[in-house]
Amino acid sequence: AIIKTIRAVIAYIQRKAKKMHNKVVEYVMMCLQCFMWCLEKIMKFINKHAYIITAIYGHSFCKSARKAFWLLLRNILRVA
């Protein structure tokens, strides 16, 4: 929810920059929007796998999220 809120704020600033014809701010906001989209997808992936690890092994969510993160890093070429 935090990432979606940040993306909404960035979209708002992006619309304002477009109305003011400020190309530099508009470009920076597009880059930030892309970065936040990628971050949101990564967090969803880690969350999904953290819940799976929690269900299988019974670890706490934080420990499972850490294990899911390292699982992602170890298999980065398979995921990409």
Coordinates of C-alpha atoms in Angstrom, one line a residue:
A1 CA 0.0 0.0 0.0
I2 CA 2.9 2.3 0.7
I3 CA 4.4 1.8 -2.7
K4 CA 1.0 2.4 -4.4
T5 CA 0.6 5.6 -2.4
I6 CA 4.0 6.8 -3.5
R7 CA 3.2 5.9 -7.1
A8 CA 0.0 8.0 -6.9
V9 CA 1.9 11.0 -5.6
I10 CA 4.5 10.6 -8.4
A11 CA 1.6 10.4 -11.0
Y12 CA 0.1 13.6 -9.5
I13 CA 3.4 15.5 -9.7
Q14 CA 3.9 14.1 -13.2
R15 CA 0.5 15.5 -14.3
K16 CA 1.3 18.9 -12.8
A17 CA 4.7 19.0 -14.6
K18 CA 3.0 18.1 -17.9
K19 CA 0.5 21.0 -17.4
M20 CA 3.4 23.4 -16.7
H21 CA 5.4 22.0 -19.7
N22 CA 8.4 21.2 -17.5
K23 CA 10.1 18.4 -19.5
V24 CA 12.9 17.8 -16.9
V25 CA 10.6 17.2 -14.0
E26 CA 8.3 15.1 -16.3
Y27 CA 11.2 12.9 -17.3
V28 CA 12.4 12.5 -13.8
M29 CA 8.9 11.5 -12.6
M30 CA 8.6 9.0 -15.5
C31 CA 11.9 7.4 -14.3
L32 CA 10.7 7.3 -10.7
Q33 CA 7.4 5.8 -11.8
C34 CA 9.2 3.0 -13.6
F35 CA 11.5 2.4 -10.6
M36 CA 8.5 2.2 -8.3
W37 CA 6.7 -0.2 -10.6
C38 CA 9.7 -2.5 -10.6
L39 CA 10.0 -2.2 -6.8
E40 CA 6.3 -3.0 -6.4
K41 CA 6.7 -6.2 -8.6
I42 CA 9.7 -7.3 -6.6
M43 CA 7.9 -6.8 -3.3
K44 CA 4.9 -8.8 -4.5
F45 CA 7.2 -11.6 -5.6
I46 CA 9.1 -11.7 -2.3
N47 CA 5.8 -11.5 -0.4
K48 CA 4.3 -14.4 -2.3
H49 CA 7.4 -16.6 -1.7
A50 CA 7.6 -15.5 2.0
Y51 CA 4.1 -16.8 2.6
I52 CA 4.9 -20.0 0.8
I53 CA 8.1 -20.5 3.0
T54 CA 6.0 -19.6 6.1
A55 CA 3.4 -22.3 5.2
I56 CA 6.0 -25.0 4.4
Y57 CA 8.5 -24.5 7.2
G58 CA 6.6 -22.5 9.8
H59 CA 9.1 -19.7 10.1
S60 CA 8.0 -16.2 11.0
F61 CA 7.1 -13.9 8.1
C62 CA 10.3 -11.8 8.5
K63 CA 12.6 -14.8 8.5
S64 CA 10.6 -16.2 5.5
A65 CA 10.9 -12.9 3.6
R66 CA 14.7 -12.9 4.2
K67 CA 14.9 -16.4 2.9
A68 CA 12.7 -15.5 -0.1
F69 CA 15.0 -12.6 -0.9
W70 CA 18.1 -14.7 -0.8
L71 CA 16.3 -17.4 -2.9
L72 CA 15.6 -14.7 -5.5
L73 CA 19.2 -13.5 -5.5
R74 CA 20.6 -17.1 -5.8
N75 CA 18.3 -17.8 -8.8
I76 CA 18.3 -14.3 -10.4
L77 CA 19.0 -15.7 -13.9
R78 CA 16.1 -18.2 -13.7
V79 CA 13.7 -15.5 -12.6
A80 CA 14.6 -12.9 -15.2

